[in-house]
mmCIF file of C-alpha atoms in Angstrom:
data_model
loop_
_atom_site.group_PDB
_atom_site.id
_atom_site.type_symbol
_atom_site.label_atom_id
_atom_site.label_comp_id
_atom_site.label_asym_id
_atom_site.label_seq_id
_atom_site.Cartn_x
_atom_site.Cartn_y
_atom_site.Cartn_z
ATOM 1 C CA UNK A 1 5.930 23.489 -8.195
ATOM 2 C CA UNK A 2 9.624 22.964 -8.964
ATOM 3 C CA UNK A 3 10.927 22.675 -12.354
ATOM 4 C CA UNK A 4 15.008 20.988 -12.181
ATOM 5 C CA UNK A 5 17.336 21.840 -15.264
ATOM 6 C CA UNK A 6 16.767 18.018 -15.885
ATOM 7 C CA UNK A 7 13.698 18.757 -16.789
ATOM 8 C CA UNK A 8 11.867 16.881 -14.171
ATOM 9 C CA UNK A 9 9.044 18.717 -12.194
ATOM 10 C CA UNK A 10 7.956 17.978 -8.477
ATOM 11 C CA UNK A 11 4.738 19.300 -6.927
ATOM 12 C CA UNK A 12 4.316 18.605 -3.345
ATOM 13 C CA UNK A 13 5.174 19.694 0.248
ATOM 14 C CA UNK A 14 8.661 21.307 1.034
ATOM 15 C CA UNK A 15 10.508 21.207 4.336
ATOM 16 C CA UNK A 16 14.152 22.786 4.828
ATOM 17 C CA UNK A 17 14.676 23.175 1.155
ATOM 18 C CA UNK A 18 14.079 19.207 0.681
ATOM 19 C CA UNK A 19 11.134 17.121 -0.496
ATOM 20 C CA UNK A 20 9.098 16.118 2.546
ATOM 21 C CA UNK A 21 5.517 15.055 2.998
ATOM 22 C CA UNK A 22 3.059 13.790 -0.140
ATOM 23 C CA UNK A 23 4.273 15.324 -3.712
ATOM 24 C CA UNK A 24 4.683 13.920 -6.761
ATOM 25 C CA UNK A 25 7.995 13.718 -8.979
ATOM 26 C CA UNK A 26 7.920 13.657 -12.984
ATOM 27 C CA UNK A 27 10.960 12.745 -14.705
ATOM 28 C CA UNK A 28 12.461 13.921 -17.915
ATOM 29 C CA UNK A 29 12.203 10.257 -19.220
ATOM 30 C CA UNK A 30 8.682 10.074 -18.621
ATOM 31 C CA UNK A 31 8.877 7.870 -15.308
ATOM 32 C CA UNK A 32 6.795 9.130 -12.144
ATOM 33 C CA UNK A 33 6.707 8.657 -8.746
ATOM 34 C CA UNK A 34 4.091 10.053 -6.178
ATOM 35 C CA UNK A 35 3.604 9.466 -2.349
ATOM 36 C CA UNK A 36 5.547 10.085 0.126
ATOM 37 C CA UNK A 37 8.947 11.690 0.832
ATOM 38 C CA UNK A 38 11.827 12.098 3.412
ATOM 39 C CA UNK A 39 14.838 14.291 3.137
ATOM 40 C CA UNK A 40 14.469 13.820 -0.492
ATOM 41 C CA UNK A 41 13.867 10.551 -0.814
ATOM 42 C CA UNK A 42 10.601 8.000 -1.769
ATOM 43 C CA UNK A 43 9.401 7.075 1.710
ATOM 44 C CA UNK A 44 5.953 5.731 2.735
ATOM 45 C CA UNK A 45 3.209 4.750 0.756
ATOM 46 C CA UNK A 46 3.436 5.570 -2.973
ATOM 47 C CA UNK A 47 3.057 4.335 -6.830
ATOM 48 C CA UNK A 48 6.149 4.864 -9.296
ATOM 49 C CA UNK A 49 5.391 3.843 -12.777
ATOM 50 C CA UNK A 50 8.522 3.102 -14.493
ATOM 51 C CA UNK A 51 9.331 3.345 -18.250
ATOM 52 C CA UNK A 52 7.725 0.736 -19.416
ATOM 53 C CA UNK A 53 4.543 1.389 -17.623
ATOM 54 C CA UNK A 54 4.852 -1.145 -15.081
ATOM 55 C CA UNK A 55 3.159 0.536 -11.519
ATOM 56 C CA UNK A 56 4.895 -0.244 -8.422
ATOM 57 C CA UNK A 57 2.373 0.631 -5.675
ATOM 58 C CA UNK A 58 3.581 -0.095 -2.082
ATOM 59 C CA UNK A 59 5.868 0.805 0.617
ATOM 60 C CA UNK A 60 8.750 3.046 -0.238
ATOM 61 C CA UNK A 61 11.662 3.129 2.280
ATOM 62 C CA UNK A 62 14.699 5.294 1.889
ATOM 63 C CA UNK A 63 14.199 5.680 -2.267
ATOM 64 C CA UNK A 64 14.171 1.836 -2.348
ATOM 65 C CA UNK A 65 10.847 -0.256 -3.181
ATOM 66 C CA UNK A 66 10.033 -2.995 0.040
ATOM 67 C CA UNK A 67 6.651 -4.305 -0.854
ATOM 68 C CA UNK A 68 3.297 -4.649 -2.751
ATOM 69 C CA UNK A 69 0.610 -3.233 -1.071
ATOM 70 C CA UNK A 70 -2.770 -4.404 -2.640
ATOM 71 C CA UNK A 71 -4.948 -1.322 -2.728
ATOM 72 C CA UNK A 72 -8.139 -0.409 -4.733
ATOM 73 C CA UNK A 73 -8.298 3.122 -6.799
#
């Protein structure tokens, strides 16, 4: 668990100081992304819900949204 002076919180994997692997990223304005990461970045499969509640589940590349992937929960 990582707390930033932001006060945004990440819980997940860690490689070479950076976020890497599945975690999950809250941010100070109440926005959320978890799934995958690279080097820091949203990468892979992953849901970010933004601030006005709308969930973007798909394919993350390179902190960018690509696509909708359908997917029951």
């Amino acid at each position: 668990r990582y707390l930033y002076t932001s006060g945004a919180e990440y819980k997940g994997m860690w490689q070479e100081g950076m976020r890497n692997g599945q975690g999950k990223m809250v941010y100070a304005d109440g926005t959320w992304y978890e799934g995958g990461w690279v080097n820091n970045l949203m990468h892979g499969e992953g849901t970010y819900v933004d601030r006005d509640g709308v969930k973007w589940t798909g394919i993350f590349v390179n902190g960018g949204f690509e696509s909708k992937v359908q997917k029951k929960l």
